[in-house]
């Protein structure tokens, strides 16, 4: 987790990671899906400052491979963060199509186990959130 200067949260945490398959550069990935995505700071940072070097466009999905950072999920369990607010996936969308249901289940389970924290999840994909959280097969 990283301390942040964002006024409404204490930490950012990005357990969904991406690696550029050509260069090996690590960072994040997302896909712009609405007008609100037009000036995405995370895409600009990932493309030009640090990260995979690819823009957050659907055509670029094959250019990256994804992994779930288990160490990040384990970090949430530490009592030293008690009372903190955590903005999950500030550099991507946790509910993007590239995030498997299995990974979503692991992330939400880790959140449930860290009841000493307040998690904040922003998404441009509320339909997937509704589907996943209301599926009777979701653990």
Coordinates of N, CA, C and O in Angstrom, one line a residue:
X1 N 0.9 -1.2 0.0 CA 0.0 0.0 0.0 C 0.9 1.2 0.0 O 2.0 1.2 0.5
X2 N 0.4 2.3 -0.6 CA 1.1 3.5 -0.7 C 0.3 4.6 0.0 O -0.8 4.8 -0.3
X3 N 1.0 5.4 0.9 CA 0.4 6.6 1.4 C 0.1 7.5 0.2 O 0.8 7.5 -0.8
X4 N -1.0 8.3 0.4 CA -1.4 9.2 -0.7 C -1.8 10.6 -0.2 O -2.1 10.7 1.0
X5 N -1.7 11.5 -1.0 CA -2.1 12.9 -0.7 C -3.6 13.1 -1.1 O -4.1 14.2 -0.9
X6 N -4.2 12.1 -1.6 CA -5.6 12.3 -2.0 C -6.4 12.6 -0.7 O -6.3 11.8 0.2
X7 N -7.2 13.6 -0.7 CA -7.8 14.1 0.5 C -8.8 13.2 1.2 O -9.0 13.2 2.4
X8 N -9.4 12.3 0.4 CA -10.5 11.5 0.9 C -10.1 10.1 1.2 O -10.9 9.2 1.5
X9 N -8.8 9.8 1.1 CA -8.3 8.4 1.5 C -6.9 8.5 2.1 O -6.3 9.5 2.0
X10 N -6.5 7.4 2.7 CA -5.2 7.4 3.3 C -4.1 6.7 2.5 O -3.0 7.0 2.4
X11 N -4.6 5.6 1.8 CA -3.7 4.7 1.0 C -4.3 4.4 -0.3 O -5.5 4.3 -0.4
X12 N -3.4 4.1 -1.3 CA -3.8 3.5 -2.5 C -3.2 2.1 -2.5 O -2.2 1.8 -1.9
X13 N -3.9 1.2 -3.2 CA -3.5 -0.2 -3.3 C -3.9 -0.8 -4.6 O -5.0 -0.7 -5.0
X14 N -2.9 -1.4 -5.3 CA -3.2 -1.9 -6.6 C -2.7 -3.4 -6.8 O -1.7 -3.7 -7.2
X15 N -3.6 -4.3 -6.3 CA -3.3 -5.7 -6.4 C -3.3 -6.3 -7.9 O -2.8 -7.3 -8.1
X16 N -4.0 -5.6 -8.8 CA -4.1 -6.1 -10.2 C -3.0 -5.4 -10.9 O -3.0 -4.1 -11.0
X17 N -2.1 -6.2 -11.4 CA -0.9 -5.6 -12.1 C -0.8 -6.1 -13.5 O -1.4 -7.1 -13.9
X18 N 0.0 -5.4 -14.3 CA 0.2 -5.7 -15.7 C 1.7 -5.6 -16.1 O 2.4 -4.8 -15.5
X19 N 2.1 -6.4 -17.1 CA 3.5 -6.4 -17.6 C 3.4 -6.4 -19.1 O 2.7 -7.1 -19.7
X20 N 4.2 -5.5 -19.7 CA 4.3 -5.4 -21.1 C 5.0 -6.6 -21.6 O 6.1 -6.9 -21.2
X21 N 4.3 -7.4 -22.5 CA 4.9 -8.7 -23.0 C 6.2 -8.5 -23.8 O 7.0 -9.4 -23.9
X22 N 6.3 -7.3 -24.5 CA 7.5 -7.1 -25.3 C 8.7 -6.5 -24.5 O 9.8 -6.9 -24.7
X23 N 8.4 -5.6 -23.6 CA 9.5 -4.9 -22.9 C 9.7 -5.4 -21.5 O 10.8 -5.1 -20.9
X24 N 8.7 -6.1 -20.9 CA 8.8 -6.5 -19.5 C 8.5 -5.4 -18.5 O 8.5 -5.7 -17.3
X25 N 8.3 -4.2 -19.0 CA 7.9 -3.1 -18.0 C 6.6 -3.5 -17.3 O 5.7 -3.9 -17.9
X26 N 6.7 -3.2 -16.0 CA 5.5 -3.5 -15.1 C 4.7 -2.2 -14.8 O 5.3 -1.1 -14.7
X27 N 3.5 -2.3 -14.7 CA 2.6 -1.2 -14.4 C 1.2 -1.7 -14.2 O 0.9 -2.7 -13.5
X28 N 0.3 -1.0 -15.0 CA -1.1 -1.3 -14.9 C -1.8 -1.3 -16.2 O -1.1 -1.0 -17.2
X29 N -3.0 -1.6 -16.3 CA -3.8 -1.6 -17.5 C -5.3 -1.3 -17.2 O -5.8 -1.7 -16.1
X30 N -5.9 -0.6 -18.1 CA -7.3 -0.4 -18.0 C -7.8 -0.1 -19.5 O -7.0 -0.1 -20.4
X31 N -9.1 0.0 -19.6 CA -9.6 0.3 -21.0 C -10.6 1.4 -20.8 O -11.6 1.3 -20.0
X32 N -10.4 2.5 -21.5 CA -11.3 3.7 -21.5 C -12.7 3.3 -22.0 O -12.8 2.8 -23.1
X33 N -13.7 3.5 -21.2 CA -15.1 3.1 -21.6 C -16.1 4.2 -21.6 O -17.3 4.0 -22.0
X34 N -15.7 5.4 -21.2 CA -16.7 6.5 -21.1 C -16.0 7.8 -21.3 O -14.8 7.9 -21.3
X35 N -16.8 8.9 -21.5 CA -16.2 10.2 -21.7 C -15.4 10.6 -20.4 O -14.4 11.4 -20.5
X36 N -15.8 10.1 -19.3 CA -15.0 10.4 -18.1 C -13.6 9.8 -18.1 O -12.8 10.2 -17.2
X37 N -13.3 9.0 -19.0 CA -12.0 8.4 -19.1 C -11.1 9.2 -20.0 O -9.9 8.8 -20.1
X38 N -11.6 10.2 -20.7 CA -10.8 10.9 -21.7 C -9.5 11.4 -21.2 O -8.5 11.4 -21.9
X39 N -9.5 11.9 -20.0 CA -8.3 12.6 -19.4 C -7.7 11.8 -18.2 O -7.4 12.3 -17.2
X40 N -7.7 10.5 -18.4 CA -7.3 9.6 -17.3 C -5.9 9.8 -16.9 O -5.0 9.6 -17.7
X41 N -5.6 10.2 -15.6 CA -4.3 10.4 -15.2 C -3.5 9.1 -15.1 O -2.3 9.1 -15.4
X42 N -4.2 8.0 -14.8 CA -3.5 6.7 -14.6 C -3.0 6.3 -16.0 O -1.9 5.7 -16.1
X43 N -3.7 6.5 -17.1 CA -3.3 6.1 -18.4 C -2.1 6.9 -18.8 O -1.1 6.3 -19.3
X44 N -2.1 8.2 -18.6 CA -1.0 9.0 -18.9 C 0.3 8.6 -18.1 O 1.4 8.5 -18.7
X45 N 0.1 8.4 -16.9 CA 1.3 8.0 -16.0 C 1.8 6.6 -16.5 O 3.0 6.4 -16.6
X46 N 0.9 5.7 -16.7 CA 1.3 4.3 -17.1 C 2.0 4.4 -18.5 O 3.0 3.6 -18.7
X47 N 1.6 5.2 -19.4 CA 2.1 5.3 -20.7 C 3.4 6.1 -20.8 O 4.3 5.6 -21.5
X48 N 3.5 7.2 -20.1 CA 4.6 8.1 -20.3 C 5.6 8.3 -19.1 O 6.7 8.6 -19.3
X49 N 5.1 8.0 -17.9 CA 6.0 8.3 -16.7 C 6.6 7.0 -16.1 O 7.8 7.0 -15.9
X50 N 5.8 6.1 -15.9 CA 6.2 4.8 -15.4 C 5.1 3.8 -15.7 O 4.0 4.2 -16.1
X51 N 5.4 2.6 -15.7 CA 4.4 1.6 -16.1 C 4.8 0.8 -17.3 O 5.9 0.8 -17.8
X52 N 3.7 0.2 -17.9 CA 3.9 -0.7 -19.0 C 4.3 0.0 -20.3 O 4.8 -0.6 -21.2
X53 N 4.0 1.3 -20.4 CA 4.2 2.1 -21.6 C 3.1 2.0 -22.7 O 3.3 2.5 -23.8
X54 N 2.0 1.3 -22.3 CA 0.9 1.2 -23.3 C -0.3 2.0 -22.8 O -0.6 2.1 -21.6
X55 N -1.0 2.6 -23.7 CA -2.2 3.4 -23.4 C -3.3 2.5 -23.0 O -3.4 1.3 -23.4
X56 N -4.2 3.0 -22.3 CA -5.4 2.3 -21.8 C -6.5 2.2 -22.8 O -7.5 2.8 -22.7
X57 N -6.2 1.4 -23.8 CA -7.2 1.2 -24.9 C -7.4 -0.3 -25.1 O -6.5 -1.1 -25.0
X58 N -8.6 -0.7 -25.5 CA -9.0 -2.1 -25.7 C -8.0 -2.8 -26.7 O -7.6 -4.0 -26.4
X59 N -7.5 -2.1 -27.7 CA -6.6 -2.8 -28.7 C -5.3 -3.1 -28.0 O -4.5 -4.0 -28.6
X60 N -4.9 -2.5 -26.9 CA -3.7 -2.8 -26.2 C -3.7 -4.0 -25.2 O -2.7 -4.4 -24.7
X61 N -4.9 -4.5 -25.0 CA -5.0 -5.6 -24.0 C -4.0 -6.8 -24.3 O -3.4 -7.3 -23.4
X62 N -3.9 -7.2 -25.6 CA -3.0 -8.3 -25.9 C -1.5 -8.0 -25.7 O -0.7 -8.9 -25.6
X63 N -1.2 -6.7 -25.5 CA 0.2 -6.3 -25.3 C 0.7 -6.5 -23.8 O 1.8 -6.2 -23.6
X64 N -0.3 -6.8 -22.9 CA 0.1 -7.0 -21.5 C -0.4 -8.3 -21.0 O -1.3 -8.9 -21.5
X65 N 0.4 -8.8 -20.0 CA -0.1 -10.0 -19.2 C -0.4 -9.5 -17.8 O 0.3 -8.6 -17.3
X66 N -1.4 -10.1 -17.2 CA -1.8 -9.7 -15.9 C -1.4 -10.7 -14.8 O -1.3 -11.8 -15.1
X67 N -1.3 -10.1 -13.6 CA -1.2 -11.0 -12.4 C -1.8 -10.3 -11.2 O -2.0 -9.1 -11.2
X68 N -2.2 -11.2 -10.3 CA -2.7 -10.7 -9.0 C -1.6 -10.7 -8.0 O -1.1 -11.8 -7.7
X69 N -1.3 -9.6 -7.4 CA -0.2 -9.4 -6.5 C -0.7 -9.9 -5.1 O -1.4 -9.1 -4.4
X70 N -0.4 -11.1 -4.7 CA -0.9 -11.7 -3.4 C -0.3 -10.9 -2.2 O -0.9 -10.8 -1.2
X71 N 0.9 -10.4 -2.4 CA 1.6 -9.7 -1.3 C 0.8 -8.4 -1.0 O 0.7 -8.0 0.2
X72 N 0.2 -7.8 -2.0 CA -0.6 -6.6 -1.7 C -1.8 -7.0 -0.9 O -2.2 -6.3 0.0
X73 N -2.5 -8.1 -1.3 CA -3.7 -8.5 -0.5 C -3.3 -8.9 0.9 O -4.0 -8.5 1.9
X74 N -2.1 -9.5 1.1 CA -1.6 -9.8 2.5 C -1.3 -8.5 3.3 O -1.6 -8.5 4.5
X75 N -0.9 -7.5 2.6 CA -0.6 -6.2 3.3 C -1.8 -5.7 4.0 O -1.7 -5.1 5.1
X76 N -3.0 -5.9 3.4 CA -4.2 -5.4 4.0 C -4.5 -6.0 5.3 O -5.3 -5.4 6.1
X77 N -4.0 -7.1 5.6 CA -4.3 -7.8 6.9 C -3.5 -7.3 8.0 O -3.8 -7.6 9.2
X78 N -2.5 -6.4 7.8 CA -1.7 -5.9 8.9 C -2.4 -5.0 9.8 O -3.0 -4.0 9.3
X79 N -2.3 -5.2 11.1 CA -3.1 -4.3 12.1 C -2.5 -2.9 12.1 O -3.3 -2.0 12.5
X80 N -1.3 -2.7 11.6 CA -0.8 -1.3 11.7 C -1.6 -0.3 10.8 O -1.5 0.9 11.0
X81 N -2.4 -0.8 10.0 CA -3.3 0.1 9.1 C -4.7 0.3 9.7 O -5.5 1.0 9.1
X82 N -4.9 -0.1 10.9 CA -6.2 0.0 11.5 C -6.8 1.4 11.4 O -6.2 2.4 11.7
X83 N -8.1 1.4 10.9 CA -8.8 2.7 10.8 C -8.5 3.4 9.5 O -9.2 4.4 9.2
X84 N -7.6 2.9 8.7 CA -7.3 3.6 7.4 C -8.3 3.4 6.3 O -9.1 2.4 6.3
X85 N -8.4 4.4 5.4 CA -9.2 4.2 4.2 C -8.3 3.9 3.1 O -7.2 4.5 2.9
X86 N -8.7 2.9 2.3 CA -7.8 2.4 1.2 C -8.6 2.5 -0.1 O -9.7 1.9 -0.3
X87 N -8.0 3.2 -1.1 CA -8.6 3.3 -2.4 C -8.0 2.2 -3.2 O -6.8 2.1 -3.6
X88 N -8.8 1.2 -3.6 CA -8.4 0.0 -4.3 C -8.4 0.2 -5.8 O -9.4 0.7 -6.3
X89 N -7.3 -0.1 -6.4 CA -7.1 0.0 -7.9 C -7.3 1.4 -8.4 O -8.1 1.6 -9.3
X90 N -6.6 2.3 -7.8 CA -6.6 3.7 -8.3 C -6.0 3.8 -9.7 O -6.2 4.8 -10.4
X91 N -5.2 2.8 -10.1 CA -4.5 2.9 -11.4 C -5.2 2.0 -12.5 O -4.7 1.9 -13.6
X92 N -6.3 1.4 -12.1 CA -7.1 0.6 -13.0 C -8.5 0.5 -12.6 O -8.9 1.2 -11.6
X93 N -9.3 -0.4 -13.1 CA -10.7 -0.6 -12.7 C -10.7 -2.1 -12.2 O -10.6 -3.0 -13.1
X94 N -10.9 -2.3 -11.0 CA -11.0 -3.6 -10.4 C -12.0 -4.5 -11.1 O -11.9 -5.7 -11.2
X95 N -13.1 -3.9 -11.7 CA -14.1 -4.6 -12.3 C -14.0 -4.7 -13.8 O -15.0 -5.0 -14.5
X96 N -12.8 -4.5 -14.4 CA -12.6 -4.6 -15.8 C -12.7 -6.0 -16.2 O -12.5 -7.0 -15.5
X97 N -13.0 -6.2 -17.5 CA -13.2 -7.6 -18.1 C -11.9 -8.5 -17.9 O -12.0 -9.7 -17.9
X98 N -10.8 -7.8 -17.9 CA -9.5 -8.6 -17.8 C -9.2 -9.1 -16.4 O -8.3 -9.9 -16.2
X99 N -10.1 -8.8 -15.4 CA -9.9 -9.3 -14.1 C -10.9 -10.5 -13.9 O -12.1 -10.3 -14.1
X100 N -10.4 -11.6 -13.7 CA -11.2 -12.8 -13.6 C -12.1 -12.8 -12.4 O -11.8 -12.2 -11.4
X101 N -13.2 -13.6 -12.5 CA -14.0 -13.7 -11.3 C -13.3 -14.3 -10.1 O -13.5 -13.9 -9.0
X102 N -12.3 -15.2 -10.4 CA -11.5 -15.8 -9.3 C -10.7 -14.7 -8.6 O -10.6 -14.6 -7.4
X103 N -10.1 -13.8 -9.4 CA -9.3 -12.7 -8.8 C -10.2 -11.8 -8.0 O -9.9 -11.3 -6.9
X104 N -11.4 -11.5 -8.6 CA -12.4 -10.6 -7.9 C -12.7 -11.3 -6.5 O -12.8 -10.6 -5.5
X105 N -13.0 -12.6 -6.5 CA -13.3 -13.3 -5.3 C -12.2 -13.2 -4.3 O -12.4 -12.9 -3.1
X106 N -11.0 -13.3 -4.7 CA -9.8 -13.2 -3.8 C -9.7 -11.8 -3.3 O -9.4 -11.6 -2.1
X107 N -9.9 -10.8 -4.1 CA -9.8 -9.4 -3.6 C -10.9 -9.1 -2.6 O -10.6 -8.5 -1.6
X108 N -12.2 -9.4 -2.9 CA -13.3 -9.1 -2.0 C -13.1 -10.0 -0.7 O -13.5 -9.5 0.3
X109 N -12.6 -11.2 -0.8 CA -12.4 -12.0 0.4 C -11.3 -11.3 1.3 O -11.5 -11.2 2.5
X110 N -10.2 -10.8 0.7 CA -9.2 -10.1 1.4 C -9.8 -8.8 2.1 O -9.4 -8.5 3.2
X111 N -10.7 -8.1 1.4 CA -11.3 -7.0 2.0 C -12.2 -7.4 3.2 O -12.1 -6.7 4.2
X112 N -12.9 -8.4 3.0 CA -13.8 -8.9 4.1 C -13.0 -9.3 5.3 O -13.4 -9.1 6.5
X113 N -11.8 -9.9 5.1 CA -10.9 -10.3 6.2 C -10.2 -9.1 6.9 O -9.7 -9.3 8.0
X114 N -10.2 -8.0 6.2 CA -9.5 -6.8 6.8 C -10.6 -5.8 7.3 O -10.6 -4.7 6.8
X115 N -11.4 -6.2 8.2 CA -12.5 -5.4 8.7 C -12.0 -4.2 9.4 O -12.8 -3.3 9.7
X116 N -10.7 -4.1 9.7 CA -10.1 -2.9 10.4 C -9.9 -1.8 9.4 O -9.5 -0.7 9.8
X117 N -10.2 -2.0 8.1 CA -10.0 -1.0 7.1 C -11.3 -0.6 6.4 O -12.2 -1.4 6.4
X118 N -11.3 0.6 5.8 CA -12.5 1.0 5.0 C -11.9 1.0 3.6 O -11.0 1.7 3.2
X119 N -12.5 0.2 2.7 CA -12.1 0.1 1.3 C -13.0 0.9 0.4 O -14.2 1.0 0.6
X120 N -12.4 1.6 -0.5 CA -13.1 2.5 -1.5 C -12.8 1.9 -2.9 O -11.6 1.8 -3.3
X121 N -13.8 1.6 -3.6 CA -13.7 1.1 -5.0 C -14.5 1.9 -5.9 O -15.7 2.1 -5.7
X122 N -13.8 2.5 -6.9 CA -14.5 3.3 -7.9 C -14.5 2.5 -9.2 O -13.4 1.8 -9.5
X123 N -15.6 2.5 -9.9 CA -15.6 1.7 -11.2 C -16.4 2.5 -12.2 O -17.4 3.2 -11.9
X124 N -16.1 2.2 -13.4 CA -16.9 2.7 -14.6 C -17.7 1.5 -15.1 O -18.3 1.5 -16.2
X125 N -17.7 0.4 -14.3 CA -18.4 -0.8 -14.7 C -19.3 -1.4 -13.7 O -19.1 -2.5 -13.1
X126 N -20.3 -0.6 -13.3 CA -21.2 -1.0 -12.2 C -22.0 -2.2 -12.6 O -22.4 -3.0 -11.7
X127 N -22.2 -2.5 -13.8 CA -23.0 -3.7 -14.2 C -22.2 -4.9 -13.8 O -22.8 -5.9 -13.3
X128 N -20.9 -4.9 -14.0 CA -20.1 -6.1 -13.6 C -20.1 -6.2 -12.0 O -20.2 -7.3 -11.5
X129 N -20.1 -5.1 -11.3 CA -20.1 -5.2 -9.9 C -21.4 -5.8 -9.4 O -21.4 -6.7 -8.6
X130 N -22.5 -5.3 -10.0 CA -23.8 -5.9 -9.6 C -23.9 -7.4 -9.9 O -24.4 -8.1 -9.1
X131 N -23.5 -7.7 -11.1 CA -23.5 -9.2 -11.5 C -22.7 -10.0 -10.6 O -23.1 -11.0 -10.1
X132 N -21.5 -9.6 -10.3 CA -20.5 -10.4 -9.5 C -21.0 -10.5 -8.1 O -21.1 -11.6 -7.5
X133 N -21.4 -9.4 -7.5 CA -21.8 -9.4 -6.1 C -23.1 -10.0 -5.8 O -23.5 -10.4 -4.7
X134 N -24.0 -10.1 -6.8 CA -25.3 -10.7 -6.7 C -25.4 -12.2 -7.2 O -26.5 -12.8 -7.1
X135 N -24.3 -12.7 -7.7 CA -24.3 -14.1 -8.3 C -24.3 -15.0 -7.1 O -23.4 -15.0 -6.2
X136 N -25.3 -15.9 -7.0 CA -25.3 -16.9 -5.9 C -24.1 -17.8 -5.8 O -23.8 -18.4 -4.8
X137 N -23.3 -17.9 -6.9 CA -22.1 -18.8 -6.9 C -20.9 -18.0 -6.4 O -19.8 -18.6 -6.3
X138 N -21.0 -16.7 -6.3 CA -19.9 -15.9 -5.8 C -19.6 -16.3 -4.3 O -20.5 -16.3 -3.5
X139 N -18.3 -16.6 -4.0 CA -18.0 -17.1 -2.6 C -18.2 -15.9 -1.6 O -18.2 -14.8 -1.9

